[in-house]
Amino acid sequence: MTLSEKKRLAILDAAETLFHQQGVEQTSMDQVASEAGVSKRTVYNHFATKQILFQAILTRMFEQLSQGPEKPFNANREITAQLTEIAEQEVALLTSPQLLRIAKIAFMQMLQQPELMQSLDNTDIGCMTALVQFLQDANAAGVLNVEDCDFAARQFVYQLKAFTFYPKLYGFSSLENASEQSVIAETVKMFMARYRAIY
């Protein structure tokens, strides 16, 4: 790793720490430079604006998320068990310290930049990267009857988010593992009640 690359990483690390502690708007490039142990000019050489630096941090944090392997549809397995596994993996991601850290850094910035909310909302992470295809394959196999797989996938994920991710993000409550399992079970039951193919 070159000296320039090391300095870039130091700047990203410093900015992430400061943004998480005090917010993007309240953090100056001077503070980032001081925290990173580099000159302000070096910061600007790597990141022309604070907004570009902020976007670079979000990109890096999303890349570092542990999202688990994709789970393709298996026609030889009961679909409820497969959806339960997908939901368990999704809840583990939604409640992970890494994702909550990203969300907390981004949340206050969304108030200043409404377009950021749209950008993040359109960023498929976790099971959304493969769930639409899973539902399409289950549909083709006659196991499910789904007219709009993209909409159904978002129903599934948003139900999980509502009871696991958002309460942790806003500090409303913290579910115990048993409660998370209950959320998963009820989400799968509701989904199957709506979309199971009836012969």
Coordinates of N, CA and C in Angstrom, one line a residue, residues 22-123:
Q22 N -20.6 13.2 15.8 CA -21.1 14.6 15.9 C -21.9 15.0 14.6
G23 N -22.0 14.1 13.7 CA -22.8 14.4 12.5 C -22.0 15.0 11.4
V24 N -22.4 14.9 10.2 CA -21.7 15.4 9.0 C -21.6 16.9 9.0
E25 N -22.8 17.6 9.3 CA -22.8 19.0 9.2 C -21.9 19.7 10.3
Q26 N -21.8 19.0 11.4 CA -21.1 19.6 12.5 C -19.6 19.3 12.4
T27 N -19.2 18.5 11.4 CA -17.8 18.1 11.3 C -17.1 19.0 10.2
S28 N -16.0 19.6 10.4 CA -15.3 20.4 9.4 C -14.2 19.5 8.8
M29 N -13.7 19.9 7.7 CA -12.6 19.3 7.0 C -11.3 19.5 7.8
D30 N -11.2 20.6 8.5 CA -10.1 20.8 9.4 C -10.1 19.8 10.5
Q31 N -11.2 19.4 11.1 CA -11.3 18.4 12.1 C -10.9 17.0 11.6
V32 N -11.4 16.8 10.4 CA -11.0 15.5 9.7 C -9.5 15.4 9.5
A33 N -8.9 16.5 9.1 CA -7.5 16.5 8.9 C -6.7 16.2 10.2
S34 N -7.2 16.9 11.2 CA -6.5 16.8 12.5 C -6.6 15.4 13.1
E35 N -7.8 14.8 12.9 CA -8.1 13.4 13.4 C -7.3 12.4 12.6
A36 N -7.1 12.7 11.3 CA -6.4 11.7 10.5 C -4.9 11.9 10.6
G37 N -4.4 13.0 11.1 CA -3.0 13.3 11.2 C -2.4 13.7 9.9
V38 N -3.2 14.4 9.0 CA -2.7 14.8 7.7 C -3.0 16.3 7.6
S39 N -2.5 16.9 6.5 CA -2.8 18.3 6.3 C -4.2 18.5 5.7
K40 N -4.8 19.6 5.8 CA -6.1 19.9 5.2 C -6.0 19.8 3.7
R41 N -4.8 20.2 3.1 CA -4.6 20.1 1.7 C -4.7 18.7 1.2
T42 N -4.1 17.8 2.1 CA -4.1 16.3 1.7 C -5.5 15.8 1.7
V43 N -6.4 16.3 2.6 CA -7.8 15.8 2.6 C -8.4 16.3 1.3
Y44 N -8.2 17.5 0.9 CA -8.9 18.0 -0.3 C -8.3 17.4 -1.5
N45 N -7.0 17.0 -1.5 CA -6.4 16.3 -2.6 C -7.2 14.9 -2.9
H46 N -7.6 14.3 -1.8 CA -8.3 13.0 -2.0 C -9.8 13.2 -2.1
F47 N -10.4 14.2 -1.5 CA -11.8 14.4 -1.5 C -12.1 15.9 -1.6
A48 N -12.5 16.3 -2.8 CA -12.7 17.7 -3.2 C -13.7 18.4 -2.3
T49 N -14.7 17.7 -1.8 CA -15.7 18.3 -0.9 C -16.1 17.3 0.2
K50 N -16.7 17.9 1.2 CA -17.1 17.0 2.3 C -18.2 16.0 1.9
Q51 N -19.0 16.5 0.9 CA -20.1 15.6 0.4 C -19.5 14.4 -0.3
I52 N -18.4 14.6 -1.1 CA -17.7 13.5 -1.8 C -17.1 12.5 -0.7
L53 N -16.6 13.1 0.3 CA -16.0 12.3 1.4 C -17.1 11.5 2.1
F54 N -18.2 12.1 2.3 CA -19.4 11.4 3.0 C -19.8 10.2 2.1
Q55 N -19.9 10.5 0.8 CA -20.4 9.4 -0.1 C -19.4 8.3 -0.2
A56 N -18.1 8.6 -0.1 CA -17.0 7.6 -0.1 C -17.1 6.7 1.2
I57 N -17.5 7.3 2.3 CA -17.6 6.6 3.6 C -18.8 5.6 3.5
L58 N -19.9 6.1 3.0 CA -21.1 5.2 2.8 C -20.8 4.1 1.9
T59 N -20.1 4.3 0.8 CA -19.8 3.3 -0.2 C -18.9 2.2 0.5
R60 N -17.9 2.7 1.2 CA -17.0 1.7 1.9 C -17.7 0.9 2.9
M61 N -18.6 1.6 3.7 CA -19.3 0.9 4.8 C -20.3 -0.2 4.2
F62 N -20.9 0.1 3.1 CA -21.8 -0.8 2.5 C -21.0 -2.0 1.9
E63 N -19.8 -1.8 1.4 CA -19.0 -2.8 0.9 C -18.5 -3.7 2.0
Q64 N -18.3 -3.2 3.2 CA -17.8 -4.0 4.3 C -18.9 -4.8 5.0
L65 N -20.1 -4.5 4.7 CA -21.2 -5.3 5.4 C -21.1 -6.8 5.1
S66 N -21.3 -7.5 6.2 CA -21.3 -9.0 6.0 C -22.8 -9.4 5.7
Q67 N -23.0 -9.7 4.5 CA -24.4 -10.0 4.0 C -24.7 -11.5 3.9
G68 N -23.8 -12.3 4.0 CA -24.1 -13.8 3.9 C -24.3 -14.2 2.5
P69 N -24.3 -15.5 2.3 CA -24.4 -16.0 0.9 C -25.8 -15.9 0.4
E70 N -26.0 -15.8 -0.9 CA -27.3 -15.8 -1.5 C -27.9 -17.2 -1.3
K71 N -29.3 -17.2 -1.2 CA -30.0 -18.4 -1.0 C -31.0 -18.6 -2.1
P72 N -30.6 -19.3 -3.2 CA -31.5 -19.5 -4.3 C -32.6 -20.5 -4.0
F73 N -33.7 -20.3 -4.7 CA -34.9 -21.2 -4.5 C -34.5 -22.6 -4.8
N74 N -34.9 -23.5 -3.9 CA -34.7 -25.0 -4.1 C -36.1 -25.7 -4.1
A75 N -36.4 -26.2 -5.3 CA -37.7 -26.8 -5.5 C -37.9 -28.0 -4.7
N76 N -36.8 -28.6 -4.1 CA -36.9 -29.8 -3.4 C -37.0 -29.6 -1.9
R77 N -37.1 -28.3 -1.5 CA -37.2 -28.0 0.0 C -38.5 -27.3 0.2
E78 N -39.0 -27.4 1.4 CA -40.3 -26.7 1.8 C -40.0 -25.2 1.8
I79 N -40.8 -24.4 1.1 CA -40.5 -23.0 0.9 C -40.5 -22.2 2.2
T80 N -41.4 -22.6 3.2 CA -41.4 -21.9 4.4 C -40.1 -22.0 5.2
A81 N -39.4 -23.1 5.1 CA -38.1 -23.2 5.7 C -37.1 -22.3 5.0
Q82 N -37.2 -22.3 3.7 CA -36.3 -21.4 2.9 C -36.5 -19.9 3.2
L83 N -37.7 -19.5 3.3 CA -38.0 -18.1 3.6 C -37.6 -17.8 5.0
T84 N -37.8 -18.7 6.0 CA -37.3 -18.5 7.3 C -35.8 -18.3 7.4
E85 N -35.1 -19.1 6.7 CA -33.6 -18.9 6.6 C -33.2 -17.5 6.0
I86 N -33.9 -17.1 5.0 CA -33.7 -15.8 4.4 C -34.0 -14.7 5.4
A87 N -35.1 -14.8 6.1 CA -35.5 -13.8 7.1 C -34.5 -13.8 8.2
E88 N -34.0 -14.9 8.7 CA -33.0 -14.9 9.8 C -31.7 -14.2 9.4
Q89 N -31.3 -14.5 8.1 CA -30.1 -13.8 7.6 C -30.3 -12.3 7.5
E90 N -31.5 -11.9 7.1 CA -31.8 -10.5 6.9 C -31.8 -9.8 8.2
V91 N -32.5 -10.4 9.2 CA -32.6 -9.8 10.6 C -31.2 -9.7 11.2
A92 N -30.3 -10.6 11.0 CA -28.9 -10.5 11.5 C -28.2 -9.3 10.9
L93 N -28.5 -9.1 9.6 CA -27.9 -7.9 8.9 C -28.5 -6.6 9.4
L94 N -29.8 -6.6 9.5 CA -30.5 -5.4 9.9 C -30.2 -4.9 11.3
T95 N -29.8 -5.9 12.2 CA -29.5 -5.5 13.6 C -28.0 -5.5 13.8
S96 N -27.2 -5.6 12.8 CA -25.7 -5.6 12.9 C -25.2 -4.2 13.3
P97 N -24.2 -4.2 14.1 CA -23.6 -2.9 14.4 C -23.2 -2.1 13.2
Q98 N -22.7 -2.8 12.2 CA -22.2 -2.1 11.0 C -23.3 -1.3 10.3
L99 N -24.4 -2.0 10.1 CA -25.5 -1.4 9.3 C -26.1 -0.3 10.2
L100 N -26.3 -0.5 11.5 CA -26.8 0.6 12.3 C -25.9 1.8 12.3
R101 N -24.6 1.6 12.3 CA -23.7 2.7 12.2 C -23.8 3.5 11.0
I102 N -24.0 2.8 9.8 CA -24.2 3.5 8.6 C -25.5 4.3 8.7
A103 N -26.5 3.7 9.2 CA -27.8 4.4 9.2 C -27.8 5.6 10.1
K104 N -27.1 5.5 11.2 CA -27.0 6.6 12.2 C -26.2 7.8 11.6
I105 N -25.2 7.5 10.8 CA -24.4 8.5 10.2 C -25.2 9.2 9.1
A106 N -26.0 8.4 8.4 CA -26.8 8.9 7.2 C -28.1 9.6 7.7
F107 N -28.6 9.3 8.8 CA -30.0 9.7 9.2 C -30.0 11.3 9.2
M108 N -29.2 11.9 10.0 CA -29.2 13.4 10.1 C -28.9 14.0 8.8
Q109 N -28.1 13.4 8.0 CA -27.8 14.0 6.7 C -29.0 14.0 5.8
M110 N -29.8 13.0 5.9 CA -31.0 12.9 5.1 C -31.9 14.1 5.3
L111 N -31.9 14.7 6.5 CA -32.8 15.9 6.7 C -32.3 17.0 5.9
Q112 N -30.9 17.1 5.6 CA -30.3 18.1 4.8 C -30.4 17.8 3.4
Q113 N -30.4 16.5 3.0 CA -30.4 16.1 1.6 C -31.4 15.0 1.4
P114 N -32.6 15.4 1.1 CA -33.7 14.5 0.8 C -33.4 13.5 -0.3
E115 N -32.6 13.9 -1.2 CA -32.2 13.0 -2.3 C -31.4 11.8 -1.8
L116 N -30.7 12.0 -0.7 CA -29.9 10.9 -0.1 C -30.8 9.7 0.3
M117 N -32.0 10.1 0.9 CA -32.9 9.0 1.3 C -33.3 8.2 0.1
Q118 N -33.6 8.8 -1.0 CA -33.9 8.1 -2.2 C -32.8 7.2 -2.7
S119 N -31.6 7.7 -2.6 CA -30.4 7.0 -3.0 C -30.2 5.7 -2.2
L120 N -30.3 5.9 -0.8 CA -30.2 4.8 0.1 C -31.3 3.8 0.0
D121 N -32.5 4.3 -0.3 CA -33.7 3.4 -0.4 C -33.6 2.5 -1.6
N122 N -32.9 3.0 -2.6 CA -32.7 2.3 -3.9 C -31.5 1.4 -3.8
T123 N -30.7 1.4 -2.7 CA -29.6 0.5 -2.6 C -30.0 -0.8 -2.0

